[in-house]
Amino acid sequence: MKVYNDSDAQPAKVKSRPVAVIGYGSQGRAHALNLKESGCEVIVGLREGSPSATKAQADGLKTMPVAEAAKAAGLVALLTPDMSHETIFASEIAPNMEAGDALLVAHGFTVLYERIKPAADIDVILVAPKGPGDLVRREYERGAGVPCLFAVHQDASGDAAAKALAYASLIGGTTAGTLETSFREETETDLFGEQAVLCGGATELVAAGFETLVDAGYAPEIAYYECLHELKLIVDLLYEGGFAKMHEFISETAIYGDLVSGPRVINDETRARMRDVLSDIRDGTFARNWIAENEAGKTEYDRMQKADLDHPIEATGRELRAMMPWLQADKNSAKKAA
């Protein structure tokens, strides 16, 4: 797979006209500031009365209502939560985009599942940094970047791919290395990773391990340390150097336990359930269910989330984390940086 770097990008494809960043959350703030410092004219589009306006203005950025920002821009980066896209796009963005303009998203969900339907005469592109907004910002500030994915859904101008790559370069993505994908591949793999491994899979594994030890009579505090607290140490090693670095820095006893017991926990039955999860994503079942849940007021979502946050591991964790002053220092540093 080709890795695109700074030399492959043509920043003028985006810098020649104003860029509207809609939303000022984690990704929105990072993109807007990086674009501005890369020489773009940036307008932050926010709903009337948004508390984010004061923050964006304090960061030195121009703010406008969403409709005005979309009208003034040549590229509109829609960086609000997925479930808000449909209303915002239909009522405030679509009527204010002209032929040859570009709509950019950082996740393909609402385009792939046709929750938004852009006109045929505009470009529809995706640039997805592979990291949270604060990391996108920090890496840019130190002259580096976070790797990005880019994709084209609709190429009305003939320059859609060039615009996507230019945008990736302006937020630091091509400094780190940017890969081309498709809206379908980005969306389906992102949803699968969140559900089966990163969020759903990981939290269920942690909770099940905690429950197994506590049910067997071990102290909840010890179970917390072994099944949740130390997970960061292992994830950091995997992040930095894959399986090889983890094996380099853990004991031979741990390696042996990994090799003989890992396949007992994650086995053919687990893989079959993962394939079921992927099937629901690929055939649209997950998207339909999530959209219907939002439209129904998210009552089941709220119930399931409350059950998750009421798990005994949370109470144990709160007590033990209070004994870890470095966590509070990290939290305060993050707030100060934001």
Coordinates of C-alpha atoms in Angstrom, one line a residue:
M1 CA 0.0 0.0 0.0
K2 CA 1.4 3.4 -1.0
V3 CA 2.2 5.8 1.8
Y4 CA 1.7 9.4 0.9
N5 CA 4.1 12.0 2.4
D6 CA 4.4 15.8 2.3
S7 CA 6.0 15.7 -1.2
D8 CA 2.8 14.1 -2.6
A9 CA 0.5 16.8 -1.4
Q10 CA -0.5 20.1 -3.0
P11 CA -1.7 22.3 -0.1
A12 CA -2.9 25.0 -2.5
K13 CA -5.8 22.8 -3.5
V14 CA -7.3 23.6 -0.1
K15 CA -5.5 26.9 0.9
S16 CA -6.8 28.8 -2.1
R17 CA -10.2 29.2 -0.4
P18 CA -11.5 29.5 3.2
V19 CA -12.1 26.2 5.1
A20 CA -15.1 25.9 7.4
V21 CA -14.7 23.6 10.3
I22 CA -18.1 22.7 11.7
G23 CA -17.9 21.8 15.4
Y24 CA -15.2 22.6 17.9
G25 CA -14.8 19.4 19.9
S26 CA -11.6 17.3 20.1
Q27 CA -11.0 16.8 16.4
G28 CA -12.6 20.2 15.4
R29 CA -10.3 22.2 17.5
A30 CA -7.2 20.3 16.4
H31 CA -8.0 20.5 12.8
A32 CA -8.9 24.2 12.9
L33 CA -5.8 25.3 14.7
N34 CA -3.5 23.1 12.6
L35 CA -5.1 24.4 9.4
K36 CA -4.8 28.0 10.6
E37 CA -1.1 27.5 11.4
S38 CA -0.5 25.9 8.0
G39 CA -1.7 29.1 6.3
C40 CA -5.4 28.4 5.7
E41 CA -8.2 30.9 6.3
V42 CA -10.3 29.0 8.8
I43 CA -13.9 29.7 9.9
V44 CA -15.3 27.8 12.7
G45 CA -19.0 27.1 12.2
L46 CA -21.1 26.8 15.3
R47 CA -24.8 26.8 16.2
E48 CA -26.2 30.0 17.6
G49 CA -25.3 30.3 21.3
S50 CA -22.7 27.6 21.3
P51 CA -20.4 27.8 24.3
S52 CA -17.5 26.7 22.0
A53 CA -17.6 30.1 20.3
T54 CA -15.8 31.8 23.2
K55 CA -13.1 29.0 23.2
A56 CA -12.6 29.2 19.5
Q57 CA -12.3 33.0 19.6
A58 CA -9.9 32.8 22.5
D59 CA -7.8 30.5 20.2
G60 CA -7.7 33.3 17.6
L61 CA -10.2 31.8 15.2
K62 CA -13.1 33.4 13.4
T63 CA -16.5 32.0 14.2
M64 CA -19.8 32.2 12.3
P65 CA -23.2 30.4 12.3
V66 CA -22.9 27.1 10.5
A67 CA -24.9 28.3 7.4
E68 CA -22.7 31.4 7.0
A69 CA -19.5 29.4 7.4
A70 CA -20.5 26.9 4.8
K71 CA -21.5 29.6 2.4
A72 CA -18.1 31.4 2.8
A73 CA -16.0 28.3 2.4
G74 CA -14.6 26.2 -0.5
L75 CA -14.2 23.1 1.8
V76 CA -16.6 22.3 4.7
A77 CA -15.2 19.9 7.3
L78 CA -18.2 18.4 9.2
L79 CA -16.6 17.3 12.5
T80 CA -19.6 17.2 14.8
P81 CA -20.9 13.8 16.2
D82 CA -22.2 11.4 13.6
M83 CA -25.8 11.5 14.7
S84 CA -25.9 15.3 14.3
H85 CA -24.8 15.2 10.7
E86 CA -28.2 14.6 9.1
T87 CA -29.9 17.7 10.5
I88 CA -27.0 20.0 10.3
F89 CA -26.1 19.1 6.7
A90 CA -29.7 19.2 5.4
S91 CA -30.7 22.5 7.0
E92 CA -27.5 24.5 7.2
I93 CA -24.7 23.1 5.0
A94 CA -26.3 21.7 1.8
P95 CA -28.2 24.9 0.8
N96 CA -25.0 26.9 1.1
M97 CA -22.6 24.8 -0.9
E98 CA -21.9 25.5 -4.6
A99 CA -20.7 23.3 -7.4
G100 CA -17.0 22.4 -7.0
D101 CA -17.0 22.8 -3.2
A102 CA -15.9 19.9 -1.1
L103 CA -17.5 18.3 1.9
L104 CA -15.1 16.5 4.3
V105 CA -15.8 14.1 7.1
A106 CA -13.5 12.3 9.5
H107 CA -15.6 9.2 9.7
G108 CA -17.6 7.7 6.8
F109 CA -20.7 6.5 8.7
T110 CA -23.3 9.1 7.7
V111 CA -22.1 9.2 4.0
L112 CA -21.9 5.4 3.7
Y113 CA -25.3 4.8 5.2
E114 CA -26.8 7.7 3.3
R115 CA -27.8 9.7 6.3
I116 CA -26.5 12.7 4.4
K117 CA -27.0 13.0 0.6
P118 CA -24.7 15.6 -0.9
A119 CA -25.5 17.1 -4.3
A120 CA -23.8 15.5 -7.3
D121 CA -21.8 18.6 -8.1
I122 CA -19.7 18.7 -4.9
D123 CA -16.7 16.6 -3.9
V124 CA -17.2 14.3 -0.9
I125 CA -14.0 13.3 0.8
L126 CA -12.7 11.8 4.1
V127 CA -9.6 12.5 6.2
A128 CA -9.4 10.4 9.3
P129 CA -6.5 10.9 11.7
K130 CA -5.6 7.7 13.5
G131 CA -5.5 9.3 16.9
P132 CA -7.6 11.6 19.2
G133 CA -7.7 15.4 18.6
D134 CA -5.4 16.3 21.4
L135 CA -2.7 14.0 19.9
V136 CA -3.3 15.5 16.4
R137 CA -2.7 18.9 17.9
R138 CA 0.4 17.9 20.0
E139 CA 2.2 16.1 17.2
Y140 CA 1.6 19.0 14.8
E141 CA 3.0 21.5 17.4
R142 CA 6.2 19.5 17.7
G143 CA 6.6 19.4 13.9
A144 CA 5.4 15.8 13.4
G145 CA 2.0 14.5 12.8
V146 CA -0.5 11.7 13.3
P147 CA -1.0 9.2 10.4
C148 CA -4.2 9.7 8.5
L149 CA -6.5 7.8 6.1
F150 CA -8.1 9.5 3.2
A151 CA -10.8 8.5 0.8
V152 CA -13.0 9.9 -2.0
H153 CA -16.7 9.1 -2.2
Q154 CA -17.6 11.6 -4.9
D155 CA -15.3 13.4 -7.3
A156 CA -17.2 16.2 -8.9
S157 CA -14.3 18.5 -9.6
G158 CA -11.7 16.0 -10.7
D159 CA -9.6 17.2 -7.8
A160 CA -11.3 15.4 -4.9
A161 CA -8.3 13.1 -4.1
A162 CA -5.9 16.0 -4.3
K163 CA -8.1 18.1 -1.9
A164 CA -8.2 15.2 0.6
L165 CA -4.5 14.7 0.5
A166 CA -3.9 18.5 0.8
Y167 CA -6.1 18.6 3.8
A168 CA -4.3 15.7 5.4
S169 CA -1.0 17.5 4.9
L170 CA -2.3 20.7 6.4
I171 CA -3.2 19.0 9.7
G172 CA 0.1 17.1 9.8
G173 CA -1.0 13.7 8.4
T174 CA 1.4 13.5 5.5
T175 CA 4.3 14.3 7.7
A176 CA 3.6 11.1 9.5
G177 CA 2.3 9.2 6.5
T178 CA -1.1 9.0 4.9
L179 CA -2.9 5.9 3.4
E180 CA -5.7 5.8 0.9
T181 CA -8.8 3.8 1.7
S182 CA -12.5 3.9 0.8
F183 CA -15.5 5.2 2.8
R184 CA -16.7 1.6 3.2
E185 CA -13.4 0.2 4.4
E186 CA -12.8 3.1 6.8
T187 CA -16.3 2.9 8.3
E188 CA -16.6 -0.9 8.6
T189 CA -13.1 -1.5 10.0
D190 CA -13.5 1.5 12.4
L191 CA -16.8 0.2 13.7
F192 CA -15.5 -3.4 14.0
G193 CA -12.4 -2.3 15.9
E194 CA -14.4 -0.3 18.4
Q195 CA -16.9 -3.0 19.0
A196 CA -14.9 -6.2 18.9
V197 CA -11.5 -5.1 20.2
L198 CA -10.9 -1.6 21.4
C199 CA -14.0 -0.7 23.4
G200 CA -16.5 -3.5 23.5
G201 CA -14.0 -6.4 23.5
A202 CA -11.5 -4.8 25.8
T203 CA -14.0 -3.7 28.5
E204 CA -15.9 -7.0 28.5
L205 CA -12.6 -8.9 28.8
V206 CA -11.5 -6.7 31.7
A207 CA -14.9 -7.0 33.4
A208 CA -14.9 -10.7 33.0
G209 CA -11.4 -11.1 34.4
F210 CA -12.3 -9.0 37.4
E211 CA -15.5 -10.9 38.0
T212 CA -13.7 -14.3 37.7
L213 CA -11.1 -13.3 40.4
V214 CA -13.6 -11.7 42.7
D215 CA -16.1 -14.7 42.4
A216 CA -13.2 -17.0 43.3
G217 CA -12.6 -15.1 46.5
Y218 CA -9.8 -12.7 45.6
A219 CA -9.9 -9.1 46.8
P220 CA -11.5 -6.6 44.4
E221 CA -8.5 -4.3 44.7
I222 CA -6.1 -7.0 43.7
A223 CA -8.4 -8.0 40.8
Y224 CA -8.5 -4.4 39.7
Y225 CA -4.8 -4.1 39.5
E226 CA -4.3 -7.3 37.7
C227 CA -7.1 -7.0 35.1
L228 CA -7.4 -3.2 34.5
H229 CA -4.6 -1.1 35.9
E230 CA -1.8 -3.1 34.4
L231 CA -3.5 -3.2 31.0
K232 CA -2.0 0.2 30.2
L233 CA 1.5 -1.2 30.6
I234 CA 0.9 -3.9 28.0
V235 CA -1.0 -1.7 25.6
D236 CA 1.8 0.8 25.6
L237 CA 4.3 -1.9 24.7
L238 CA 2.0 -3.2 21.9
Y239 CA 1.5 0.4 20.7
E240 CA 5.3 1.1 20.6
G241 CA 6.5 -2.2 19.1
G242 CA 3.8 -4.8 18.6
F243 CA 4.0 -8.3 19.9
A244 CA 7.8 -8.3 19.7
K245 CA 8.3 -5.4 22.1
M246 CA 5.7 -6.9 24.6
H247 CA 7.6 -10.2 24.6
E248 CA 10.9 -8.3 25.1
F249 CA 9.7 -6.5 28.2
I250 CA 7.5 -9.1 30.0
S251 CA 8.8 -12.1 31.9
E252 CA 9.2 -15.6 30.4
T253 CA 6.5 -16.8 32.7
A254 CA 4.1 -14.2 31.3
I255 CA 5.1 -15.1 27.8
Y256 CA 4.4 -18.8 28.4
G257 CA 1.1 -17.9 30.0
D258 CA 0.3 -15.7 27.0
L259 CA 1.0 -18.5 24.5
V260 CA -0.8 -21.3 26.3
S261 CA -3.8 -19.5 27.8
G262 CA -4.5 -16.7 25.3
P263 CA -6.0 -19.2 22.8
R264 CA -8.1 -20.7 25.6
V265 CA -9.9 -17.4 26.1
I266 CA -9.9 -16.1 22.5
N267 CA -10.8 -19.2 20.6
D268 CA -12.8 -20.3 17.6
E269 CA -16.1 -19.5 19.3
T270 CA -14.8 -15.9 20.0
R271 CA -13.8 -15.6 16.3
A272 CA -17.2 -16.7 15.2
R273 CA -18.8 -14.0 17.4
M274 CA -16.4 -11.5 15.9
R275 CA -17.5 -12.6 12.4
D276 CA -21.1 -12.0 13.5
V277 CA -20.3 -8.5 14.7
L278 CA -18.6 -7.8 11.3
S279 CA -21.6 -9.3 9.4
D280 CA -23.9 -6.9 11.3
I281 CA -21.7 -4.0 10.4
R282 CA -21.3 -5.0 6.7
D283 CA -25.0 -5.7 6.1
G284 CA -26.1 -2.4 7.8
T285 CA -27.8 -4.0 10.8
F286 CA -25.7 -2.1 13.3
A287 CA -26.2 1.2 11.5
R288 CA -30.0 0.7 11.3
N289 CA -30.2 -0.2 15.0
W290 CA -28.0 2.7 16.1
I291 CA -30.0 5.2 14.0
A292 CA -33.3 3.8 15.3
E293 CA -32.0 4.0 18.9
N294 CA -31.2 7.7 18.5
E295 CA -34.5 8.4 16.9
A296 CA -36.3 6.6 19.8
G297 CA -34.5 8.9 22.4
K298 CA -31.6 6.5 23.3
T299 CA -33.4 5.0 26.3
E300 CA -31.9 1.6 25.8
Y301 CA -28.5 3.2 25.2
D302 CA -28.8 5.1 28.5
R303 CA -29.8 1.9 30.3
M304 CA -26.9 -0.1 29.0
Q305 CA -24.4 2.6 29.6
K306 CA -25.6 3.0 33.2
A307 CA -25.2 -0.7 33.8
D308 CA -21.7 -0.5 32.4
L309 CA -20.8 2.4 34.7
D310 CA -22.4 0.7 37.7
H311 CA -20.1 -2.3 37.5
P312 CA -18.3 -3.0 40.7
I313 CA -14.9 -2.5 39.0
E314 CA -15.8 1.2 38.7
A315 CA -16.3 1.7 42.5
T316 CA -13.0 -0.2 43.2
G317 CA -11.2 1.8 40.5
R318 CA -12.3 5.1 41.9
E319 CA -10.9 4.3 45.3
L320 CA -7.6 3.0 44.0
R321 CA -7.1 5.8 41.4
A322 CA -7.4 8.3 44.3
M323 CA -4.2 6.8 45.6
M324 CA -2.4 7.6 42.3
P325 CA -1.5 11.3 42.3
W326 CA 0.2 11.1 38.9
L327 CA -3.1 10.4 37.3
Q328 CA -4.5 13.7 38.8
A329 CA -1.3 15.5 37.5
D330 CA -1.9 14.0 34.0
K331 CA -5.5 15.1 34.1
N332 CA -4.6 18.7 35.2
S333 CA -1.9 18.9 32.5
A334 CA -4.4 17.9 29.9
K335 CA -6.9 20.5 31.1
K336 CA -4.3 23.2 31.1
A337 CA -3.2 22.3 27.6
A338 CA -6.8 22.4 26.3

